[in-house]
């Protein structure tokens, strides 16, 4: 499904049981960014519905299963995920809602592989633009998206509600 992952890692679309597995790692993977308020924000950003109704446009990456590979879904250790979807209202757009990589694997191209797979999926559905957002405090996310070729907005105050400022990213897949 994603053929440029390093050895021992495999990707698949998520299933509903992955919801709790992802929730269990986000705080550690985000390094506790923005403290308790950040933890609440992250939990509220990932309700179960993403693991019910957006699975075919999302990915999880696992290390080989406990039985040495070939096991069932959820057998491996979760090391990365991308939750995305095709815009229902903008026929030329797709959206990456949430992405995370185990800190032990940062800088090894896993995030880039997930985006590459999502770009291919978006293209195959005729989508030209991919959008996403992050918080202004998440400078790692901003550097990552810039390296992938996204353009970023200025900080948008109260974008997601009072006190919830965001930076918005866009990439034009036709220009790549
Ligand atoms: C942001 C994140 C997804 C990047 O994943 P990753 O697997 O480490 O990224 P990659 O190894 O694929 O890096 C791709 C490019 O981005 C760059 N990059 C990644 N993280 C970076 C950082 N913190 N600072 C500067 N550049 C960075 C890499 O150097 C690489 O560039 P190159 O190929 O030109 O050398 C990961 O750091 C993460 O999960 N962070 C915590 C969760 C988060 O903030 N998610 C995004 C917001 S929703």
JSON list of C-alpha atoms and ligand atoms in Angstrom, two decimals:
[
{"chain": "A", "resi": 1, "resn": "UNK", "atom": "CA", "xyz": [0.00, 0.00, 0.00]},
{"chain": "A", "resi": 2, "resn": "UNK", "atom": "CA", "xyz": [2.97, 2.28, 0.73]},
{"chain": "A", "resi": 3, "resn": "UNK", "atom": "CA", "xyz": [5.98, 0.78, -1.00]},
{"chain": "A", "resi": 4, "resn": "UNK", "atom": "CA", "xyz": [8.75, 3.17, 0.09]},
{"chain": "A", "resi": 5, "resn": "UNK", "atom": "CA", "xyz": [8.61, 2.47, 3.84]},
{"chain": "A", "resi": 6, "resn": "UNK", "atom": "CA", "xyz": [11.78, 1.13, 5.41]},
{"chain": "A", "resi": 7, "resn": "UNK", "atom": "CA", "xyz": [12.11, -2.56, 6.25]},
{"chain": "A", "resi": 8, "resn": "UNK", "atom": "CA", "xyz": [9.84, -3.98, 8.90]},
{"chain": "A", "resi": 9, "resn": "UNK", "atom": "CA", "xyz": [7.15, -1.32, 8.46]},
{"chain": "A", "resi": 10, "resn": "UNK", "atom": "CA", "xyz": [3.85, -1.96, 6.73]},
{"chain": "A", "resi": 11, "resn": "UNK", "atom": "CA", "xyz": [0.90, 0.29, 5.99]},
{"chain": "A", "resi": 12, "resn": "UNK", "atom": "CA", "xyz": [-2.82, -0.39, 5.80]},
{"chain": "A", "resi": 13, "resn": "UNK", "atom": "CA", "xyz": [-6.05, 1.55, 6.05]},
{"chain": "A", "resi": 14, "resn": "UNK", "atom": "CA", "xyz": [-7.25, 1.91, 9.65]},
{"chain": "A", "resi": 15, "resn": "UNK", "atom": "CA", "xyz": [-10.13, 0.01, 11.21]},
{"chain": "A", "resi": 16, "resn": "UNK", "atom": "CA", "xyz": [-12.37, 1.15, 14.06]},
{"chain": "A", "resi": 17, "resn": "UNK", "atom": "CA", "xyz": [-10.22, -0.56, 16.71]},
{"chain": "A", "resi": 18, "resn": "UNK", "atom": "CA", "xyz": [-7.33, 1.70, 15.73]},
{"chain": "A", "resi": 19, "resn": "UNK", "atom": "CA", "xyz": [-9.13, 4.66, 17.30]},
{"chain": "A", "resi": 20, "resn": "UNK", "atom": "CA", "xyz": [-8.05, 3.78, 20.84]},
{"chain": "A", "resi": 21, "resn": "UNK", "atom": "CA", "xyz": [-4.56, 2.82, 19.68]},
{"chain": "A", "resi": 22, "resn": "UNK", "atom": "CA", "xyz": [-4.03, 6.24, 18.10]},
{"chain": "A", "resi": 23, "resn": "UNK", "atom": "CA", "xyz": [-5.52, 8.12, 21.06]},
{"chain": "A", "resi": 24, "resn": "UNK", "atom": "CA", "xyz": [-3.13, 6.24, 23.34]},
{"chain": "A", "resi": 25, "resn": "UNK", "atom": "CA", "xyz": [-0.04, 7.66, 21.61]},
{"chain": "A", "resi": 26, "resn": "UNK", "atom": "CA", "xyz": [-0.87, 11.20, 20.53]},
{"chain": "A", "resi": 27, "resn": "UNK", "atom": "CA", "xyz": [0.22, 12.94, 23.71]},
{"chain": "A", "resi": 28, "resn": "UNK", "atom": "CA", "xyz": [3.58, 11.22, 23.78]},
{"chain": "A", "resi": 29, "resn": "UNK", "atom": "CA", "xyz": [4.08, 11.72, 20.05]},
{"chain": "A", "resi": 30, "resn": "UNK", "atom": "CA", "xyz": [3.23, 15.44, 20.28]},
{"chain": "A", "resi": 31, "resn": "UNK", "atom": "CA", "xyz": [5.61, 15.76, 23.24]},
{"chain": "A", "resi": 32, "resn": "UNK", "atom": "CA", "xyz": [2.85, 17.15, 25.44]},
{"chain": "A", "resi": 33, "resn": "UNK", "atom": "CA", "xyz": [2.68, 20.27, 23.25]},
{"chain": "A", "resi": 34, "resn": "UNK", "atom": "CA", "xyz": [0.60, 23.02, 24.91]},
{"chain": "A", "resi": 35, "resn": "UNK", "atom": "CA", "xyz": [0.13, 20.99, 28.11]},
{"chain": "A", "resi": 36, "resn": "UNK", "atom": "CA", "xyz": [-3.30, 19.89, 29.30]},
{"chain": "A", "resi": 37, "resn": "UNK", "atom": "CA", "xyz": [-5.10, 22.24, 26.94]},
{"chain": "A", "resi": 38, "resn": "UNK", "atom": "CA", "xyz": [-3.17, 20.71, 24.05]},
{"chain": "A", "resi": 39, "resn": "UNK", "atom": "CA", "xyz": [-4.02, 17.19, 25.18]},
{"chain": "A", "resi": 40, "resn": "UNK", "atom": "CA", "xyz": [-7.73, 18.04, 25.26]},
{"chain": "A", "resi": 41, "resn": "UNK", "atom": "CA", "xyz": [-7.54, 19.70, 21.83]},
{"chain": "A", "resi": 42, "resn": "UNK", "atom": "CA", "xyz": [-5.87, 16.62, 20.35]},
{"chain": "A", "resi": 43, "resn": "UNK", "atom": "CA", "xyz": [-8.35, 14.19, 21.89]},
{"chain": "A", "resi": 44, "resn": "UNK", "atom": "CA", "xyz": [-11.27, 16.26, 20.58]},
{"chain": "A", "resi": 45, "resn": "UNK", "atom": "CA", "xyz": [-9.71, 16.35, 17.11]},
{"chain": "A", "resi": 46, "resn": "UNK", "atom": "CA", "xyz": [-9.87, 12.57, 16.81]},
{"chain": "A", "resi": 47, "resn": "UNK", "atom": "CA", "xyz": [-13.37, 11.31, 17.55]},
{"chain": "A", "resi": 48, "resn": "UNK", "atom": "CA", "xyz": [-14.17, 7.72, 16.60]},
{"chain": "A", "resi": 49, "resn": "UNK", "atom": "CA", "xyz": [-15.98, 8.82, 13.46]},
{"chain": "A", "resi": 50, "resn": "UNK", "atom": "CA", "xyz": [-12.65, 9.22, 11.64]},
{"chain": "A", "resi": 51, "resn": "UNK", "atom": "CA", "xyz": [-12.02, 5.51, 12.18]},
{"chain": "A", "resi": 52, "resn": "UNK", "atom": "CA", "xyz": [-15.49, 4.65, 10.92]},
{"chain": "A", "resi": 53, "resn": "UNK", "atom": "CA", "xyz": [-16.15, 6.94, 7.99]},
{"chain": "A", "resi": 54, "resn": "UNK", "atom": "CA", "xyz": [-12.76, 8.13, 6.70]},
{"chain": "A", "resi": 55, "resn": "UNK", "atom": "CA", "xyz": [-10.79, 4.89, 6.69]},
{"chain": "A", "resi": 56, "resn": "UNK", "atom": "CA", "xyz": [-10.27, 4.48, 2.95]},
{"chain": "A", "resi": 57, "resn": "UNK", "atom": "CA", "xyz": [-8.42, 7.79, 2.74]},
{"chain": "A", "resi": 58, "resn": "UNK", "atom": "CA", "xyz": [-6.38, 7.29, 5.91]},
{"chain": "A", "resi": 59, "resn": "UNK", "atom": "CA", "xyz": [-3.36, 5.14, 6.76]},
{"chain": "A", "resi": 60, "resn": "UNK", "atom": "CA", "xyz": [-1.72, 3.51, 9.76]},
{"chain": "A", "resi": 61, "resn": "UNK", "atom": "CA", "xyz": [1.85, 2.20, 9.75]},
{"chain": "A", "resi": 62, "resn": "UNK", "atom": "CA", "xyz": [2.95, -0.67, 11.97]},
{"chain": "A", "resi": 63, "resn": "UNK", "atom": "CA", "xyz": [6.07, -2.59, 12.72]},
{"chain": "A", "resi": 64, "resn": "UNK", "atom": "CA", "xyz": [5.82, -6.22, 11.73]},
{"chain": "A", "resi": 65, "resn": "UNK", "atom": "CA", "xyz": [3.24, -8.17, 13.72]},
{"chain": "A", "resi": 66, "resn": "UNK", "atom": "CA", "xyz": [3.97, -10.09, 16.89]},
{"chain": "A", "resi": 67, "resn": "UNK", "atom": "CA", "xyz": [4.07, -13.33, 14.95]},
{"chain": "A", "resi": 68, "resn": "UNK", "atom": "CA", "xyz": [6.82, -12.03, 12.73]},
{"chain": "A", "resi": 69, "resn": "UNK", "atom": "CA", "xyz": [4.57, -10.71, 10.00]},
{"chain": "A", "resi": 70, "resn": "UNK", "atom": "CA", "xyz": [1.46, -11.78, 8.22]},
{"chain": "A", "resi": 71, "resn": "UNK", "atom": "CA", "xyz": [-0.65, -11.30, 11.34]},
{"chain": "A", "resi": 72, "resn": "UNK", "atom": "CA", "xyz": [-4.05, -9.69, 11.46]},
{"chain": "A", "resi": 73, "resn": "UNK", "atom": "CA", "xyz": [-4.92, -6.03, 11.66]},
{"chain": "A", "resi": 74, "resn": "UNK", "atom": "CA", "xyz": [-3.67, -4.49, 14.88]},
{"chain": "A", "resi": 75, "resn": "UNK", "atom": "CA", "xyz": [-1.03, -7.15, 15.52]},
{"chain": "A", "resi": 76, "resn": "UNK", "atom": "CA", "xyz": [1.89, -4.82, 14.91]},
{"chain": "A", "resi": 77, "resn": "UNK", "atom": "CA", "xyz": [3.12, -1.87, 16.96]},
{"chain": "A", "resi": 78, "resn": "UNK", "atom": "CA", "xyz": [1.61, 1.39, 15.73]},
{"chain": "A", "resi": 79, "resn": "UNK", "atom": "CA", "xyz": [4.38, 3.73, 14.56]},
{"chain": "A", "resi": 80, "resn": "UNK", "atom": "CA", "xyz": [2.58, 6.30, 12.41]},
{"chain": "A", "resi": 81, "resn": "UNK", "atom": "CA", "xyz": [-0.82, 7.38, 11.13]},
{"chain": "A", "resi": 82, "resn": "UNK", "atom": "CA", "xyz": [-2.39, 9.84, 8.73]},
{"chain": "A", "resi": 83, "resn": "UNK", "atom": "CA", "xyz": [-6.07, 10.72, 8.89]},
{"chain": "A", "resi": 84, "resn": "UNK", "atom": "CA", "xyz": [-7.24, 12.41, 5.71]},
{"chain": "A", "resi": 85, "resn": "UNK", "atom": "CA", "xyz": [-10.20, 12.72, 3.41]},
{"chain": "A", "resi": 86, "resn": "UNK", "atom": "CA", "xyz": [-11.43, 13.99, 0.07]},
{"chain": "A", "resi": 87, "resn": "UNK", "atom": "CA", "xyz": [-13.27, 17.30, 0.42]},
{"chain": "A", "resi": 88, "resn": "UNK", "atom": "CA", "xyz": [-17.00, 16.84, -0.03]},
{"chain": "A", "resi": 89, "resn": "UNK", "atom": "CA", "xyz": [-17.55, 20.49, -0.90]},
{"chain": "A", "resi": 90, "resn": "UNK", "atom": "CA", "xyz": [-14.44, 21.29, -2.95]},
{"chain": "A", "resi": 91, "resn": "UNK", "atom": "CA", "xyz": [-14.15, 18.73, -5.78]},
{"chain": "A", "resi": 92, "resn": "UNK", "atom": "CA", "xyz": [-10.51, 19.61, -6.47]},
{"chain": "A", "resi": 93, "resn": "UNK", "atom": "CA", "xyz": [-9.34, 19.37, -2.85]},
{"chain": "A", "resi": 94, "resn": "UNK", "atom": "CA", "xyz": [-8.27, 16.80, -0.28]},
{"chain": "A", "resi": 95, "resn": "UNK", "atom": "CA", "xyz": [-7.44, 17.40, 3.37]},
{"chain": "A", "resi": 96, "resn": "UNK", "atom": "CA", "xyz": [-4.94, 15.94, 5.85]},
{"chain": "A", "resi": 97, "resn": "UNK", "atom": "CA", "xyz": [-6.62, 16.20, 9.22]},
{"chain": "A", "resi": 98, "resn": "UNK", "atom": "CA", "xyz": [-4.06, 14.63, 11.53]},
{"chain": "A", "resi": 99, "resn": "UNK", "atom": "CA", "xyz": [-0.68, 12.99, 11.08]},
{"chain": "A", "resi": 100, "resn": "UNK", "atom": "CA", "xyz": [1.78, 11.60, 13.57]},
{"chain": "A", "resi": 101, "resn": "UNK", "atom": "CA", "xyz": [4.98, 9.57, 13.59]},
{"chain": "A", "resi": 102, "resn": "UNK", "atom": "CA", "xyz": [6.54, 7.77, 16.57]},
{"chain": "A", "resi": 103, "resn": "UNK", "atom": "CA", "xyz": [9.36, 10.07, 17.79]},
{"chain": "A", "resi": 104, "resn": "UNK", "atom": "CA", "xyz": [11.76, 7.10, 17.59]},
{"chain": "A", "resi": 105, "resn": "UNK", "atom": "CA", "xyz": [11.29, 7.19, 13.81]},
{"chain": "A", "resi": 106, "resn": "UNK", "atom": "CA", "xyz": [11.36, 10.94, 13.22]},
{"chain": "A", "resi": 107, "resn": "UNK", "atom": "CA", "xyz": [13.54, 12.12, 10.38]},
{"chain": "A", "resi": 108, "resn": "UNK", "atom": "CA", "xyz": [13.52, 8.77, 8.59]},
{"chain": "A", "resi": 109, "resn": "UNK", "atom": "CA", "xyz": [11.05, 9.65, 5.86]},
{"chain": "A", "resi": 110, "resn": "UNK", "atom": "CA", "xyz": [7.93, 8.01, 7.33]},
{"chain": "A", "resi": 111, "resn": "UNK", "atom": "CA", "xyz": [5.96, 11.26, 7.34]},
{"chain": "A", "resi": 112, "resn": "UNK", "atom": "CA", "xyz": [7.00, 11.97, 3.75]},
{"chain": "A", "resi": 113, "resn": "UNK", "atom": "CA", "xyz": [5.93, 8.44, 2.71]},
{"chain": "A", "resi": 114, "resn": "UNK", "atom": "CA", "xyz": [2.52, 8.91, 4.28]},
{"chain": "A", "resi": 115, "resn": "UNK", "atom": "CA", "xyz": [2.01, 12.20, 2.45]},
{"chain": "A", "resi": 116, "resn": "UNK", "atom": "CA", "xyz": [3.27, 10.73, -0.81]},
{"chain": "A", "resi": 117, "resn": "UNK", "atom": "CA", "xyz": [0.69, 7.96, -0.49]},
{"chain": "A", "resi": 118, "resn": "UNK", "atom": "CA", "xyz": [-2.03, 10.46, 0.33]},
{"chain": "A", "resi": 119, "resn": "UNK", "atom": "CA", "xyz": [-1.06, 12.66, -2.64]},
{"chain": "A", "resi": 120, "resn": "UNK", "atom": "CA", "xyz": [-1.29, 9.63, -4.95]},
{"chain": "A", "resi": 121, "resn": "UNK", "atom": "CA", "xyz": [-4.68, 8.75, -3.54]},
{"chain": "A", "resi": 122, "resn": "UNK", "atom": "CA", "xyz": [-5.88, 12.35, -3.89]},
{"chain": "A", "resi": 123, "resn": "UNK", "atom": "CA", "xyz": [-4.65, 12.52, -7.49]},
{"chain": "A", "resi": 124, "resn": "UNK", "atom": "CA", "xyz": [-6.36, 9.24, -8.33]},
{"chain": "A", "resi": 125, "resn": "UNK", "atom": "CA", "xyz": [-9.61, 10.90, -7.27]},
{"chain": "A", "resi": 126, "resn": "UNK", "atom": "CA", "xyz": [-8.95, 13.96, -9.41]},
{"chain": "A", "resi": 127, "resn": "UNK", "atom": "CA", "xyz": [-7.91, 16.20, -6.51]},
{"chain": "A", "resi": 128, "resn": "UNK", "atom": "CA", "xyz": [-5.39, 18.95, -7.26]},
{"chain": "A", "resi": 129, "resn": "UNK", "atom": "CA", "xyz": [-4.95, 20.69, -3.89]},
{"chain": "A", "resi": 130, "resn": "UNK", "atom": "CA", "xyz": [-4.15, 19.25, -0.47]},
{"chain": "A", "resi": 131, "resn": "UNK", "atom": "CA", "xyz": [-4.85, 21.40, 2.57]},
{"chain": "A", "resi": 132, "resn": "UNK", "atom": "CA", "xyz": [-4.01, 21.05, 6.25]},
{"chain": "A", "resi": 133, "resn": "UNK", "atom": "CA", "xyz": [-3.47, 23.21, 9.32]},
{"chain": "A", "resi": 134, "resn": "UNK", "atom": "CA", "xyz": [-1.34, 23.25, 12.41]},
{"chain": "A", "resi": 135, "resn": "UNK", "atom": "CA", "xyz": [-0.98, 25.35, 15.52]},
{"chain": "A", "resi": 136, "resn": "UNK", "atom": "CA", "xyz": [1.52, 28.23, 15.45]},
{"chain": "A", "resi": 137, "resn": "UNK", "atom": "CA", "xyz": [3.43, 26.57, 18.31]},
{"chain": "A", "resi": 138, "resn": "UNK", "atom": "CA", "xyz": [4.06, 23.45, 16.23]},
{"chain": "A", "resi": 139, "resn": "UNK", "atom": "CA", "xyz": [7.23, 24.63, 14.52]},
{"chain": "A", "resi": 140, "resn": "UNK", "atom": "CA", "xyz": [8.26, 21.04, 13.65]},
{"chain": "A", "resi": 141, "resn": "UNK", "atom": "CA", "xyz": [5.05, 20.60, 11.69]},
{"chain": "A", "resi": 142, "resn": "UNK", "atom": "CA", "xyz": [5.65, 23.91, 9.91]},
{"chain": "A", "resi": 143, "resn": "UNK", "atom": "CA", "xyz": [9.21, 22.89, 8.91]},
{"chain": "A", "resi": 144, "resn": "UNK", "atom": "CA", "xyz": [8.00, 19.47, 7.79]},
{"chain": "A", "resi": 145, "resn": "UNK", "atom": "CA", "xyz": [5.23, 20.86, 5.59]},
{"chain": "A", "resi": 146, "resn": "UNK", "atom": "CA", "xyz": [7.58, 23.46, 4.10]},
{"chain": "A", "resi": 147, "resn": "UNK", "atom": "CA", "xyz": [10.07, 20.70, 3.17]},
{"chain": "A", "resi": 148, "resn": "UNK", "atom": "CA", "xyz": [7.27, 18.78, 1.47]},
{"chain": "A", "resi": 149, "resn": "UNK", "atom": "CA", "xyz": [6.48, 21.81, -0.68]},
{"chain": "A", "resi": 150, "resn": "UNK", "atom": "CA", "xyz": [3.43, 23.24, 1.08]},
{"chain": "A", "resi": 151, "resn": "UNK", "atom": "CA", "xyz": [2.96, 26.99, 1.16]},
{"chain": "A", "resi": 152, "resn": "UNK", "atom": "CA", "xyz": [1.88, 28.35, 4.54]},
{"chain": "A", "resi": 153, "resn": "UNK", "atom": "CA", "xyz": [-0.35, 31.21, 5.56]},
{"chain": "A", "resi": 154, "resn": "UNK", "atom": "CA", "xyz": [0.32, 33.82, 8.18]},
{"chain": "A", "resi": 155, "resn": "UNK", "atom": "CA", "xyz": [-1.07, 32.91, 11.61]},
{"chain": "A", "resi": 156, "resn": "UNK", "atom": "CA", "xyz": [-4.86, 33.01, 11.45]},
{"chain": "A", "resi": 157, "resn": "UNK", "atom": "CA", "xyz": [-6.14, 34.26, 14.82]},
{"chain": "A", "resi": 158, "resn": "UNK", "atom": "CA", "xyz": [-9.10, 32.35, 16.32]},
{"chain": "A", "resi": 159, "resn": "UNK", "atom": "CA", "xyz": [-9.28, 30.19, 13.17]},
{"chain": "A", "resi": 160, "resn": "UNK", "atom": "CA", "xyz": [-10.74, 27.18, 15.01]},
{"chain": "A", "resi": 161, "resn": "UNK", "atom": "CA", "xyz": [-12.49, 29.16, 17.73]},
{"chain": "A", "resi": 162, "resn": "UNK", "atom": "CA", "xyz": [-11.54, 31.65, 20.45]},
{"chain": "A", "resi": 163, "resn": "UNK", "atom": "CA", "xyz": [-7.84, 31.32, 21.24]},
{"chain": "A", "resi": 164, "resn": "UNK", "atom": "CA", "xyz": [-7.33, 28.53, 18.69]},
{"chain": "A", "resi": 165, "resn": "UNK", "atom": "CA", "xyz": [-4.99, 30.20, 16.21]},
{"chain": "A", "resi": 166, "resn": "UNK", "atom": "CA", "xyz": [-3.81, 28.16, 13.22]},
{"chain": "A", "resi": 167, "resn": "UNK", "atom": "CA", "xyz": [-1.37, 28.21, 10.31]},
{"chain": "A", "resi": 168, "resn": "UNK", "atom": "CA", "xyz": [-2.86, 26.86, 7.06]},
{"chain": "A", "resi": 169, "resn": "UNK", "atom": "CA", "xyz": [-0.90, 24.88, 4.45]},
{"chain": "A", "resi": 170, "resn": "UNK", "atom": "CA", "xyz": [-1.70, 24.19, 0.81]},
{"chain": "A", "resi": 171, "resn": "UNK", "atom": "CA", "xyz": [0.08, 22.27, -1.92]},
{"chain": "A", "resi": 172, "resn": "UNK", "atom": "CA", "xyz": [-0.77, 22.24, -5.62]},
{"chain": "A", "resi": 173, "resn": "UNK", "atom": "CA", "xyz": [-0.23, 18.67, -6.82]},
{"chain": "A", "resi": 174, "resn": "UNK", "atom": "CA", "xyz": [-0.31, 19.81, -10.45]},
{"chain": "A", "resi": 175, "resn": "UNK", "atom": "CA", "xyz": [2.83, 21.87, -9.85]},
{"chain": "A", "resi": 176, "resn": "UNK", "atom": "CA", "xyz": [4.86, 18.90, -8.53]},
{"chain": "B", "resi": 1, "resn": "LIG", "atom": "C1", "xyz": [5.83, 16.35, 11.68]},
{"chain": "B", "resi": 1, "resn": "LIG", "atom": "C2", "xyz": [6.10, 14.84, 11.57]},
{"chain": "B", "resi": 1, "resn": "LIG", "atom": "C3", "xyz": [4.82, 14.16, 11.08]},
{"chain": "B", "resi": 1, "resn": "LIG", "atom": "C4", "xyz": [7.23, 14.62, 10.55]},
{"chain": "B", "resi": 1, "resn": "LIG", "atom": "O1", "xyz": [7.39, 13.21, 10.34]},
{"chain": "B", "resi": 1, "resn": "LIG", "atom": "P1", "xyz": [8.83, 12.58, 10.00]},
{"chain": "B", "resi": 1, "resn": "LIG", "atom": "O2", "xyz": [8.61, 11.17, 9.62]},
{"chain": "B", "resi": 1, "resn": "LIG", "atom": "O3", "xyz": [9.77, 12.84, 11.11]},
{"chain": "B", "resi": 1, "resn": "LIG", "atom": "O4", "xyz": [9.27, 13.45, 8.74]},
{"chain": "B", "resi": 1, "resn": "LIG", "atom": "P2", "xyz": [10.21, 12.97, 7.52]},
{"chain": "B", "resi": 1, "resn": "LIG", "atom": "O5", "xyz": [11.37, 12.20, 8.07]},
{"chain": "B", "resi": 1, "resn": "LIG", "atom": "O6", "xyz": [9.40, 12.29, 6.48]},
{"chain": "B", "resi": 1, "resn": "LIG", "atom": "O7", "xyz": [10.74, 14.37, 7.00]},
{"chain": "B", "resi": 1, "resn": "LIG", "atom": "C5", "xyz": [10.38, 14.93, 5.73]},
{"chain": "B", "resi": 1, "resn": "LIG", "atom": "C6", "xyz": [11.14, 16.22, 5.57]},
{"chain": "B", "resi": 1, "resn": "LIG", "atom": "O8", "xyz": [10.74, 17.16, 6.60]},
{"chain": "B", "resi": 1, "resn": "LIG", "atom": "C7", "xyz": [11.85, 17.56, 7.36]},
{"chain": "B", "resi": 1, "resn": "LIG", "atom": "N1", "xyz": [11.47, 17.64, 8.77]},
{"chain": "B", "resi": 1, "resn": "LIG", "atom": "C8", "xyz": [10.75, 16.74, 9.46]},
{"chain": "B", "resi": 1, "resn": "LIG", "atom": "N2", "xyz": [10.63, 17.13, 10.75]},
{"chain": "B", "resi": 1, "resn": "LIG", "atom": "C9", "xyz": [11.33, 18.28, 10.85]},
{"chain": "B", "resi": 1, "resn": "LIG", "atom": "C10", "xyz": [11.61, 19.16, 11.93]},
{"chain": "B", "resi": 1, "resn": "LIG", "atom": "N3", "xyz": [11.15, 18.92, 13.16]},
{"chain": "B", "resi": 1, "resn": "LIG", "atom": "N4", "xyz": [12.37, 20.26, 11.70]},
{"chain": "B", "resi": 1, "resn": "LIG", "atom": "C11", "xyz": [12.85, 20.52, 10.45]},
{"chain": "B", "resi": 1, "resn": "LIG", "atom": "N5", "xyz": [12.60, 19.72, 9.37]},
{"chain": "B", "resi": 1, "resn": "LIG", "atom": "C12", "xyz": [11.87, 18.61, 9.59]},
{"chain": "B", "resi": 1, "resn": "LIG", "atom": "C13", "xyz": [12.89, 16.46, 7.18]},
{"chain": "B", "resi": 1, "resn": "LIG", "atom": "O9", "xyz": [14.20, 16.95, 7.39]},
{"chain": "B", "resi": 1, "resn": "LIG", "atom": "C14", "xyz": [12.64, 16.02, 5.76]},
{"chain": "B", "resi": 1, "resn": "LIG", "atom": "O10", "xyz": [13.26, 16.90, 4.86]},
{"chain": "B", "resi": 1, "resn": "LIG", "atom": "P3", "xyz": [14.30, 16.35, 3.76]},
{"chain": "B", "resi": 1, "resn": "LIG", "atom": "O11", "xyz": [13.67, 15.14, 3.15]},
{"chain": "B", "resi": 1, "resn": "LIG", "atom": "O12", "xyz": [14.42, 17.47, 2.82]},
{"chain": "B", "resi": 1, "resn": "LIG", "atom": "O13", "xyz": [15.52, 16.03, 4.53]},
{"chain": "B", "resi": 1, "resn": "LIG", "atom": "C15", "xyz": [6.59, 14.25, 12.92]},
{"chain": "B", "resi": 1, "resn": "LIG", "atom": "O14", "xyz": [7.65, 15.05, 13.41]},
{"chain": "B", "resi": 1, "resn": "LIG", "atom": "C16", "xyz": [5.52, 14.18, 14.00]},
{"chain": "B", "resi": 1, "resn": "LIG", "atom": "O15", "xyz": [4.76, 13.22, 14.06]},
{"chain": "B", "resi": 1, "resn": "LIG", "atom": "N6", "xyz": [5.44, 15.20, 14.89]},
{"chain": "B", "resi": 1, "resn": "LIG", "atom": "C17", "xyz": [4.49, 15.19, 15.99]},
{"chain": "B", "resi": 1, "resn": "LIG", "atom": "C18", "xyz": [3.08, 15.28, 15.51]},
{"chain": "B", "resi": 1, "resn": "LIG", "atom": "C19", "xyz": [2.83, 16.50, 14.65]},
{"chain": "B", "resi": 1, "resn": "LIG", "atom": "O16", "xyz": [3.26, 17.60, 14.93]},
{"chain": "B", "resi": 1, "resn": "LIG", "atom": "N7", "xyz": [2.07, 16.29, 13.54]},
{"chain": "B", "resi": 1, "resn": "LIG", "atom": "C20", "xyz": [1.82, 17.31, 12.52]},
{"chain": "B", "resi": 1, "resn": "LIG", "atom": "C21", "xyz": [0.78, 18.29, 12.91]},
{"chain": "B", "resi": 1, "resn": "LIG", "atom": "S1", "xyz": [-0.87, 17.67, 12.80]}
]
